[in-house]
XYZ file of C-alpha atoms in Angstrom:
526
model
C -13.020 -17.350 2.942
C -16.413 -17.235 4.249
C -15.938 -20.055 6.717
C -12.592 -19.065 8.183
C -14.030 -18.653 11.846
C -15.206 -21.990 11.554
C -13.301 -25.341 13.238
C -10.243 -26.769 12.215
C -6.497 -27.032 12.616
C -5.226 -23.571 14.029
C -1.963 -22.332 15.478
C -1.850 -22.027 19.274
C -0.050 -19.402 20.736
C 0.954 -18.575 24.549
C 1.893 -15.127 25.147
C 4.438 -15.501 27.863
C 5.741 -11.246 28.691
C 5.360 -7.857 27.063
C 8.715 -6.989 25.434
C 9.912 -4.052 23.462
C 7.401 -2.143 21.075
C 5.172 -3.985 22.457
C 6.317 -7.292 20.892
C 5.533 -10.240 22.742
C 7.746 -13.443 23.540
C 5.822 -15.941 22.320
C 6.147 -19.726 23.449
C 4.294 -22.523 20.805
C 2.188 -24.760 22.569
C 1.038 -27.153 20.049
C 3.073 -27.148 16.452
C 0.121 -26.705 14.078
C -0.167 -30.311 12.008
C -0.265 -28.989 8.581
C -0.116 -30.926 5.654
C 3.220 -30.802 3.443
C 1.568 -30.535 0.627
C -0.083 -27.283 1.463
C 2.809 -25.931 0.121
C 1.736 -27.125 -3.485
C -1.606 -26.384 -3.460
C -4.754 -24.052 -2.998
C -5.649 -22.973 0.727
C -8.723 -21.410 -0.263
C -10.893 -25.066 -0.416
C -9.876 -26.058 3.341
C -10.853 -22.581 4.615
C -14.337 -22.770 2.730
C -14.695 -26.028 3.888
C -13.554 -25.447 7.649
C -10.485 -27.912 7.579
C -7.958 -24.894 8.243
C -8.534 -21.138 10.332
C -6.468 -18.266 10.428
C -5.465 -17.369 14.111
C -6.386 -13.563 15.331
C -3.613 -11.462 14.996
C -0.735 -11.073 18.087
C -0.222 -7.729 16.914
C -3.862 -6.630 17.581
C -2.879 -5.869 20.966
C 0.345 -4.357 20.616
C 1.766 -1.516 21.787
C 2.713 -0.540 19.054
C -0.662 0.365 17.625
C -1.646 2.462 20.720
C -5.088 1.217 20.312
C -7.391 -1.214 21.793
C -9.196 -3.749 19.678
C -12.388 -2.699 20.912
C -12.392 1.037 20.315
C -15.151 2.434 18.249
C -13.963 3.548 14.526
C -13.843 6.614 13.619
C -14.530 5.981 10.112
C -17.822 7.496 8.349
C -20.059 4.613 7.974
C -22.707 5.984 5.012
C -26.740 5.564 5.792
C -27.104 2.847 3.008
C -25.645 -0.329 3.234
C -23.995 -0.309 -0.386
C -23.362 2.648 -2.638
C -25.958 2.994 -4.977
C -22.805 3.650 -7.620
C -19.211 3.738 -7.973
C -17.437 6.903 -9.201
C -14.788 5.955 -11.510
C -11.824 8.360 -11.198
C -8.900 7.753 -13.776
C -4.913 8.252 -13.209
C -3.070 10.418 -14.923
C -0.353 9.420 -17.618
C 3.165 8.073 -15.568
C 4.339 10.866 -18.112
C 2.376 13.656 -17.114
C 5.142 16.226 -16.511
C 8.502 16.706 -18.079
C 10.679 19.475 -18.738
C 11.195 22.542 -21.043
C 14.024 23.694 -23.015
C 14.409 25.886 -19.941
C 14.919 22.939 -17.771
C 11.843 24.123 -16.204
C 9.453 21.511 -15.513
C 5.613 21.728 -17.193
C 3.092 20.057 -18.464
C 3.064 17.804 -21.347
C 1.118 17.667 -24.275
C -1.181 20.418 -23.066
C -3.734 20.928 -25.467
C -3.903 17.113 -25.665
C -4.214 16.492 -22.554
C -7.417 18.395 -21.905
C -9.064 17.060 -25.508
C -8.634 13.513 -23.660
C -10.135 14.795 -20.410
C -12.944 16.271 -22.219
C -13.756 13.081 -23.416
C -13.361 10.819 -20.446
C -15.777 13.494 -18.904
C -18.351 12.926 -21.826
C -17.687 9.077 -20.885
C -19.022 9.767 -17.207
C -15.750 9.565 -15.690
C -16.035 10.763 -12.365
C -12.802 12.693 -11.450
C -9.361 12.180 -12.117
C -6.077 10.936 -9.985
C -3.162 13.012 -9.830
C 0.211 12.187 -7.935
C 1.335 15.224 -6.551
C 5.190 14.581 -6.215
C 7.095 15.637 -3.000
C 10.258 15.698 -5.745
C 8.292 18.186 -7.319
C 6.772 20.614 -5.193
C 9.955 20.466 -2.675
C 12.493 19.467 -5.355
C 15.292 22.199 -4.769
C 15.283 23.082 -0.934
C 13.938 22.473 2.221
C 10.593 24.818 2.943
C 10.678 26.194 -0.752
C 7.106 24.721 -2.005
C 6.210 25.455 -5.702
C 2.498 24.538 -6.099
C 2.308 26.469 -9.800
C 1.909 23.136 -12.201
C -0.701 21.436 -9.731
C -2.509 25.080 -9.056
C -2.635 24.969 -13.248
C -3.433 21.179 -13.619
C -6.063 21.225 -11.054
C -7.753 24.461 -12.904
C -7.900 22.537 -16.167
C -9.480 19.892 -14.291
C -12.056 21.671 -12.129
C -13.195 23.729 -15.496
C -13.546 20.875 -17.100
C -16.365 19.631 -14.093
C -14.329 16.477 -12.971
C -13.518 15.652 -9.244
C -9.980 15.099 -7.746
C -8.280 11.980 -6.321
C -4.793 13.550 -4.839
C -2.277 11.242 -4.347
C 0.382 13.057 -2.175
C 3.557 10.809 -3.377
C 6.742 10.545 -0.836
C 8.387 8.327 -3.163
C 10.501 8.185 -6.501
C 8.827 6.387 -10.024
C 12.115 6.177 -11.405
C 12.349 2.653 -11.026
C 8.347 2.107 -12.086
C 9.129 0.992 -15.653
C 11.815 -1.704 -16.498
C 14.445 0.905 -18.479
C 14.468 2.527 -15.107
C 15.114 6.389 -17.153
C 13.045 9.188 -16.236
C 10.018 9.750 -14.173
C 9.824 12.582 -10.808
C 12.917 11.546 -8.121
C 12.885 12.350 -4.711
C 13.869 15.876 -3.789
C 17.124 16.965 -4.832
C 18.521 18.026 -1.219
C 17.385 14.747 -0.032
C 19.101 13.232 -2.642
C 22.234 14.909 -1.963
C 21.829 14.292 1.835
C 21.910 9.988 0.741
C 24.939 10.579 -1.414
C 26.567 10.807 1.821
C 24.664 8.356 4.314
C 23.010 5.588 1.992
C 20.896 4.413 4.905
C 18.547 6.487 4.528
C 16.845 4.274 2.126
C 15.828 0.930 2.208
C 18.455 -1.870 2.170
C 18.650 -5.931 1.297
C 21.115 -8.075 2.998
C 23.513 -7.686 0.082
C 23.651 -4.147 1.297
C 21.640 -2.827 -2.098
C 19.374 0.010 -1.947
C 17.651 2.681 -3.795
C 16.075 5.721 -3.719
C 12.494 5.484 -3.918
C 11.617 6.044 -0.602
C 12.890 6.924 2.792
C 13.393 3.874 4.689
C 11.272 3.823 8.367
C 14.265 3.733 10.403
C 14.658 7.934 9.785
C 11.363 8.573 10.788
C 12.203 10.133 14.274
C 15.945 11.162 12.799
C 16.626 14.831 12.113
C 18.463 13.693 9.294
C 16.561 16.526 6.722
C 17.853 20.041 7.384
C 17.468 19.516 11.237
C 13.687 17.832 10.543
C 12.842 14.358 10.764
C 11.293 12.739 7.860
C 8.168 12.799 9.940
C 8.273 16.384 10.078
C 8.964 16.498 6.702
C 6.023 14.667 5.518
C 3.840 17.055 8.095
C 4.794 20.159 6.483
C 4.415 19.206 3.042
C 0.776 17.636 3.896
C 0.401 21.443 5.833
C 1.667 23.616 2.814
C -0.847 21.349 0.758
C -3.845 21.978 2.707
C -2.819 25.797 3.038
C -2.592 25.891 -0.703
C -5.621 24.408 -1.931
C -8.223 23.602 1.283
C -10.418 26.378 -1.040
C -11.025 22.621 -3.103
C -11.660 20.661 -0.507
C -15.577 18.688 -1.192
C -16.066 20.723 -4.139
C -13.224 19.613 -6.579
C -10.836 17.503 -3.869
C -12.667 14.638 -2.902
C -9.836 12.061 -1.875
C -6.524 12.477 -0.447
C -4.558 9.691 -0.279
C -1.161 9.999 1.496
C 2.251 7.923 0.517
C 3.441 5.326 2.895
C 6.377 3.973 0.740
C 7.336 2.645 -2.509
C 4.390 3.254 -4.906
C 2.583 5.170 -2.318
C 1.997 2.005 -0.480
C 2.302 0.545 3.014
C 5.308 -2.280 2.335
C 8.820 -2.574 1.961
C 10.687 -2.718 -1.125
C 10.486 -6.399 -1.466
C 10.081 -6.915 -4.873
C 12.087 -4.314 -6.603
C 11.263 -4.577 -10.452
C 12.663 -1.888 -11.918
C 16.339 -2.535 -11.664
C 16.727 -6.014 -11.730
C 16.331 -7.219 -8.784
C 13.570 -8.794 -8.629
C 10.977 -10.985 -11.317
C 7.549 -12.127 -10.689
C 6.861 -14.550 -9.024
C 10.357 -14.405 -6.567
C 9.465 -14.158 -2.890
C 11.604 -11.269 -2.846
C 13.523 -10.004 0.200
C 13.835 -8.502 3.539
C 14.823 -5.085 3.535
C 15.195 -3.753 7.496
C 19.432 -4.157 6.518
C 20.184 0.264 6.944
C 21.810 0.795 10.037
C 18.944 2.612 11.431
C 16.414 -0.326 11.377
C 19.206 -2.523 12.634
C 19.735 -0.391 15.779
C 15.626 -0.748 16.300
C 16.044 -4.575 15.557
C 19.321 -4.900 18.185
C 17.176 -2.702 21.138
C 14.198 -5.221 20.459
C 16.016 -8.362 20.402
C 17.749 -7.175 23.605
C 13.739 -6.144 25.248
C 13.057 -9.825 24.986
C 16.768 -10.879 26.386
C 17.700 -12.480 22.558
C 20.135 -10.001 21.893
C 21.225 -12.768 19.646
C 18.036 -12.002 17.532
C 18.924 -8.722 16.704
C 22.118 -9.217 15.065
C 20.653 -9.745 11.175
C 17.845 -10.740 9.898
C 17.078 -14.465 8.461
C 19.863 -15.865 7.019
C 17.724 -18.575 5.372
C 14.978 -16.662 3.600
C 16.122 -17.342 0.190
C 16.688 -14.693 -2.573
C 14.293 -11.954 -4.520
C 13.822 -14.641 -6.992
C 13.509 -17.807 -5.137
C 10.134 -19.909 -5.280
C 8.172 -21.007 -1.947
C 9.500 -24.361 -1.843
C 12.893 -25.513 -0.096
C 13.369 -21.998 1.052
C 13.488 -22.708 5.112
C 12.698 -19.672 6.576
C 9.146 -20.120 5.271
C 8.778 -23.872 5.680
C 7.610 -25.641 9.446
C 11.276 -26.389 10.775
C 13.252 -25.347 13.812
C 14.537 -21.885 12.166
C 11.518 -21.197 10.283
C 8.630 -18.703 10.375
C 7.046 -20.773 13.131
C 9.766 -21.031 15.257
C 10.128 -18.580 18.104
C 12.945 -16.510 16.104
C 10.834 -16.253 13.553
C 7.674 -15.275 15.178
C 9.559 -12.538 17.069
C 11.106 -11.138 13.508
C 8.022 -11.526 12.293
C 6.175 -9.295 14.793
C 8.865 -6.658 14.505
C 9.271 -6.681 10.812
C 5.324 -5.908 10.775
C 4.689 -4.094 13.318
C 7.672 -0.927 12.484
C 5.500 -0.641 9.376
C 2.724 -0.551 11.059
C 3.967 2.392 13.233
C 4.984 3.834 10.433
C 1.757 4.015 8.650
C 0.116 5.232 12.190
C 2.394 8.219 12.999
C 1.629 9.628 9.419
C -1.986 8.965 9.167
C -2.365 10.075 12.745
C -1.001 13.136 11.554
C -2.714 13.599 8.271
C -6.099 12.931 10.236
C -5.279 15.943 12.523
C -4.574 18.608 9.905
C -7.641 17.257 7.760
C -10.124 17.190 10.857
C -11.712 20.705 10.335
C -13.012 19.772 7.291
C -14.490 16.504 8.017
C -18.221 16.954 9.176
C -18.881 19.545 7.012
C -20.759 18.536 3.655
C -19.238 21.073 1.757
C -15.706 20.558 2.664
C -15.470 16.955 3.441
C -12.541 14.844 2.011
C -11.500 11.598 2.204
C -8.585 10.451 3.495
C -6.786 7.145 1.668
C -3.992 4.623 2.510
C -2.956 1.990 -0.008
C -1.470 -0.980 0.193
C 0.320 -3.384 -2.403
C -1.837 -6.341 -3.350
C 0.947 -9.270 -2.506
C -1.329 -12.166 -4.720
C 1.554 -14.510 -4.937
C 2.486 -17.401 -3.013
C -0.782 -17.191 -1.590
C -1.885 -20.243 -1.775
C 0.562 -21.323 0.415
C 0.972 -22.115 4.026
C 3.429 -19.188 4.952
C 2.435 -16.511 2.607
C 6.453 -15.863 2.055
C 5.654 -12.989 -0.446
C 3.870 -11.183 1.923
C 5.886 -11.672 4.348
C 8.871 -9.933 2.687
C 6.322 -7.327 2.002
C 5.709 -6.504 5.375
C 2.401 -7.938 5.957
C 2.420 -10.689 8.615
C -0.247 -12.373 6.565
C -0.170 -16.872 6.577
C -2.669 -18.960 6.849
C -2.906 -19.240 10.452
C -2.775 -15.561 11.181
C -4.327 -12.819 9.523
C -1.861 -9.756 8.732
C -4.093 -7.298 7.081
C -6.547 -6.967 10.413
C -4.072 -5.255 11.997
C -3.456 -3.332 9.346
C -7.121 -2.570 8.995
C -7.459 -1.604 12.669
C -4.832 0.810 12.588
C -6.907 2.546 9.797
C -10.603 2.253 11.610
C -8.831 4.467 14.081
C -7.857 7.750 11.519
C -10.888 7.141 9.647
C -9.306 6.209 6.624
C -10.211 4.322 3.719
C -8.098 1.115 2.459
C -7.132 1.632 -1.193
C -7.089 -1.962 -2.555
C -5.710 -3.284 -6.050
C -6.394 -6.611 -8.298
C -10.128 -5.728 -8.961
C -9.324 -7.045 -12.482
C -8.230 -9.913 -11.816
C -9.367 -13.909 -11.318
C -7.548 -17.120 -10.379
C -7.774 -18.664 -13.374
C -6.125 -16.502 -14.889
C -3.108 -16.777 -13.827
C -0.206 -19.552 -13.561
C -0.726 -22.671 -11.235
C 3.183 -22.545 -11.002
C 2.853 -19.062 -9.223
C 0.163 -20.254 -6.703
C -1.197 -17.116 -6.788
C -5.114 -15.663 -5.627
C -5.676 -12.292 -6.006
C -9.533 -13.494 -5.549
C -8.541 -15.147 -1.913
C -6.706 -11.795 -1.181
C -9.885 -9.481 -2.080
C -12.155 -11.442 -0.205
C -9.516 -11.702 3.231
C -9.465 -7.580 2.405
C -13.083 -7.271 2.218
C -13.669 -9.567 5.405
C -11.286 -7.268 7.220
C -12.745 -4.015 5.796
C -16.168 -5.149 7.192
C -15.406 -6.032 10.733
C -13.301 -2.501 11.264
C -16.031 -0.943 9.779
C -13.486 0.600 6.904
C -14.431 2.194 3.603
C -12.450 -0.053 0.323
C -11.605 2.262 -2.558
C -10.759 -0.237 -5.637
C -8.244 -0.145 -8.706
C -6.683 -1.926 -11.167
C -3.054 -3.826 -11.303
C -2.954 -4.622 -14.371
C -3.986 -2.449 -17.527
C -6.992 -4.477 -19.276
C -9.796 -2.857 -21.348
C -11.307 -6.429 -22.468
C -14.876 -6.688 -21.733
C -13.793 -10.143 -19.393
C -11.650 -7.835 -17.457
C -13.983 -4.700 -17.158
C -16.844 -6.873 -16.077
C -14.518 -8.235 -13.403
C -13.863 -4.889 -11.914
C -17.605 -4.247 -12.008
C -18.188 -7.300 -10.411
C -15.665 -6.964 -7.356
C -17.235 -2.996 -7.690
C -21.054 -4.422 -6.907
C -19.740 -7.413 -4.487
C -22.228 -8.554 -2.125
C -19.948 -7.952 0.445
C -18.498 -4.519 -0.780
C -20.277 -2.001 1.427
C -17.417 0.167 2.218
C -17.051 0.273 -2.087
C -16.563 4.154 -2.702
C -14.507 4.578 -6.049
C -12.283 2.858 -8.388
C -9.547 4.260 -9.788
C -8.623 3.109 -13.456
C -4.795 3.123 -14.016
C -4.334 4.754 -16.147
C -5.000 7.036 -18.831
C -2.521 6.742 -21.863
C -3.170 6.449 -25.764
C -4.653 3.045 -25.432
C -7.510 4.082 -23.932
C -9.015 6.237 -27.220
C -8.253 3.474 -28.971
C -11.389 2.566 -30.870
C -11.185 -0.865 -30.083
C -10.970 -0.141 -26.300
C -12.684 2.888 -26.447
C -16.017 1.104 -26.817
C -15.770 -1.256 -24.025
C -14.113 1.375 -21.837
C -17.276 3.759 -22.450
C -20.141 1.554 -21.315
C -18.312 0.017 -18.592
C -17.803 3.913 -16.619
C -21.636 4.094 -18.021
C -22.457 1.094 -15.941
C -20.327 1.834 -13.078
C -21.694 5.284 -12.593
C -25.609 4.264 -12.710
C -27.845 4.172 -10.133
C -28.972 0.089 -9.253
């Protein structure tokens, strides 16, 4: 989208009076005169071309962020304008850890496990990723930490001379595969605590939820043994640092924290383990537990529509309905342009926002006394979920749902971006593997538009990108389009990629060989 800040058709906004959370009452000045069939087909031509610009963000200057748009970032900006290489780190197996006949819980495949990180070290594979699981370390009772499997993972791993990308994980992968059995829950006194009050999690408007991950609304709620879920992300980052800062540079190199389902900063939009939800649905709000109601009533009543704040939109379509005829995201009186949906809009985006700044903000503090120092220095990582569907479209309705206030007359992720400049933290990014052409017209999906909006916004809040894959490819078409997004003329902020992930596949001979000259490649000086 190189010529987005050219001419063209743009939204016009008047901001009329500060309201709650720093939400603004907007009034629409001129109705944007947007072709219908936008709807149908690809955006990305009239931005190149200058026909069509994305408006600057309303929530840069909101309240909300407790930041000015003009404040200097904080983040590390390296001597050389690119990164002469990119360390390849790879995931661990979603199966890494399962229990004994003790019901004890271990590692798996041991002595197999460290034959295959032998060789991926022989490969040139940088370091490996590792979730560490809240469910895990915290799983019986509040306060009562058990480090022992990651204190004997990350030994194996150090001995073995590979780095560490920690993934400190505040949600459930129980729903990660489509059978929905198994995997690391959260822990089991938060568990119980839901069995009783089911808004603690996330909910739809058909008052479905599950328990992946915490929803925002409990954030400030000392809901958790008398702590909030603030606090109780705090002390586990805390007990963390305590337990294994004697890592930090030398073996611990990134540290990315969890900001919901997946690890990422979004909503529970598109849930595809249980049902829900199948690609390419727009998915569907989720702000229906009682305690992001309550928020949505106090904000609606800030900008005297306490009206607003009753429910969300009752004309958004379902998890699996397509872009087209769903109102909410088309140009009428009750959709995403109007001033309803602007307002829900803001609000919707902007909690998650908030959300993603209170825990970062406090990440950054506990990790500042060992930033500066070459020795100790780590890096500290937020992802988000790469939304790629119903891109090419005018209101971006997937994202939306998602949480990201992303169309194509406002860009969502700059905000987002911002918020990050300010805690010095990198954006972890995913669809590196992927191109346009590869997938289905029907979809109207870019993963290549979203990279390039992502890198655009990484490069004017001066933000490192740390890359990885979506989907699991070890083709040479798809390895050489990892490298390629890797070694982008406009990556700068390019530190790592992370290859998800390691499972039998990998050794396979046939993969094996394109897998080996590809971390070769990546890990070579230009």
């Amino acid at each position: 989208m190189g010529t987005v800040e050219n001419g063209g058709v743009a939204c016009n906004y008047k901001l009329r009076r500060r309201s709650y959370y720093g939400i603004r009452e907007l009034g629409l000045l001129e109705k944007p005169k947007i072709p219908s069939n936008l709807r149908t087909v690809s955006m990305i031509s009239l931005l190149r071309n200058g026909l069509y610009t994305r408006r600057p963000s309303l929530a840069r200057n909101a309240c909300i962020l407790s930041m000015d748009a003009r404040e200097k970032s904080r983040s590390t900006i390296l001597e050389s304008s690119r990164h002469k290489r990119v360390p390849v780190y790879v995931m661990m197996p979603v199966d890494a850890f399962g229990f004994d006949t003790s019901g004890n819980l271990r590692i798996r495949k041991l002595k197999a496990l460290t034959i295959s990180l032998k060789a991926l070290k022989l490969a040139g594979v940088h370091g490996i990723g590792v979730e560490v699981w809240w469910g895990i370390v915290e799983r019986f009772s509040p306060f009562a930490y058990n480090w022992s499997l990651y204190e004997e993972l990350f030994q194996l791993i150090s001995q073995l001379g590979l780095k560490l990308h920690v993934d400190l994980s505040f949600h459930s992968n129980r729903h990660a595969s489509s059978s929905g059995s198994g995997g690391v829950s959260l822990p089991l006194w938060i568990l119980e605590i839901g069995e009783h009050n089911k808004d603690i999690y996330y909910r739809d408007q058909h008052g479905f939820s599950n328990d992946d991950y915490l929803t925002l609304g409990v954030d400030q709620l000392p809901l958790f043994s008398g702590r909030t879920a603030l606090q109780c992300y705090e002390d586990y980052l805390f007990s963390f640092v305590n337990k294994f800062e004697s890592l930090f540079g030398s073996v611990i190199e990134e540290i990315s924290v969890g900001l919901g389902p997946s690890g990422e900063l979004r909503y529970p939009a598109h849930p595809f383990g249980d049902g829900r939800w199948k690609f390419p649905g727009i998915g569907e709000f989720q702000c229906y537990d009682k305690y992001m109601m309550e928020d949505l009533r106090m904000a609606a009543s800030q900008v005297g529509k306490p009206q607003w704040g009753e429910k969300g939109p009752q004309n958004a379509g379902y998890y699996n309905s397509l872009p087209s005829g769903v109102p909410f995201f088309e140009e009428g009186e009750e959709g995403f342009l109007s001033d309803y949906g602007r307002f829900f809009l803001e609000w919707y985006s902007g909690r998650l926002i908030h959300h993603a700044d209170a825990i970062l903000a406090k990440a950054a503090n506990i990790l500042k006394k060992y930033q500066g120092n070459e020795g100790t220095t780590v890096i500290l990582v937020a992802k988000i979920g790469g939304i790629y569907w119903s891109y090419h479209t005018v209101s971006h309705p997937a994202e939306l749902t998602a949480g990201y206030y992303n169309t194509a007359c406002r860009d969502g992720y700059d905000p987002v971006a911002l918020m990050l400049s300010r805690h010095g933290a990198a954006l972890h990014i995913s669809c590196l593997e992927m191109e346009d052409s590869e997938t289905s017209p029907a979809s109207l999906c870019s993963p290549e538009g979203l990279l390039e909006q992502l890198r655009n916004v990484s490069k004017k809040r001066i933000i490192d990108l740390i890359g990885r894959n979506t989907n699991e490819r070890f083709d040479k078409d798809g390895l050489w389009q990892i490298y390629s997004n890797c070694y982008h003329p406009q990556a700068e902020g390019l530190r790592s990629f992370t290859f998800f992930r390691m499972n039998e596949k990998i050794f396979r001979v046939e993969n094996w060989k394109n897998f080996v000259p590809f971390v070769r490649k990546m890990s070579t000086d230009l």
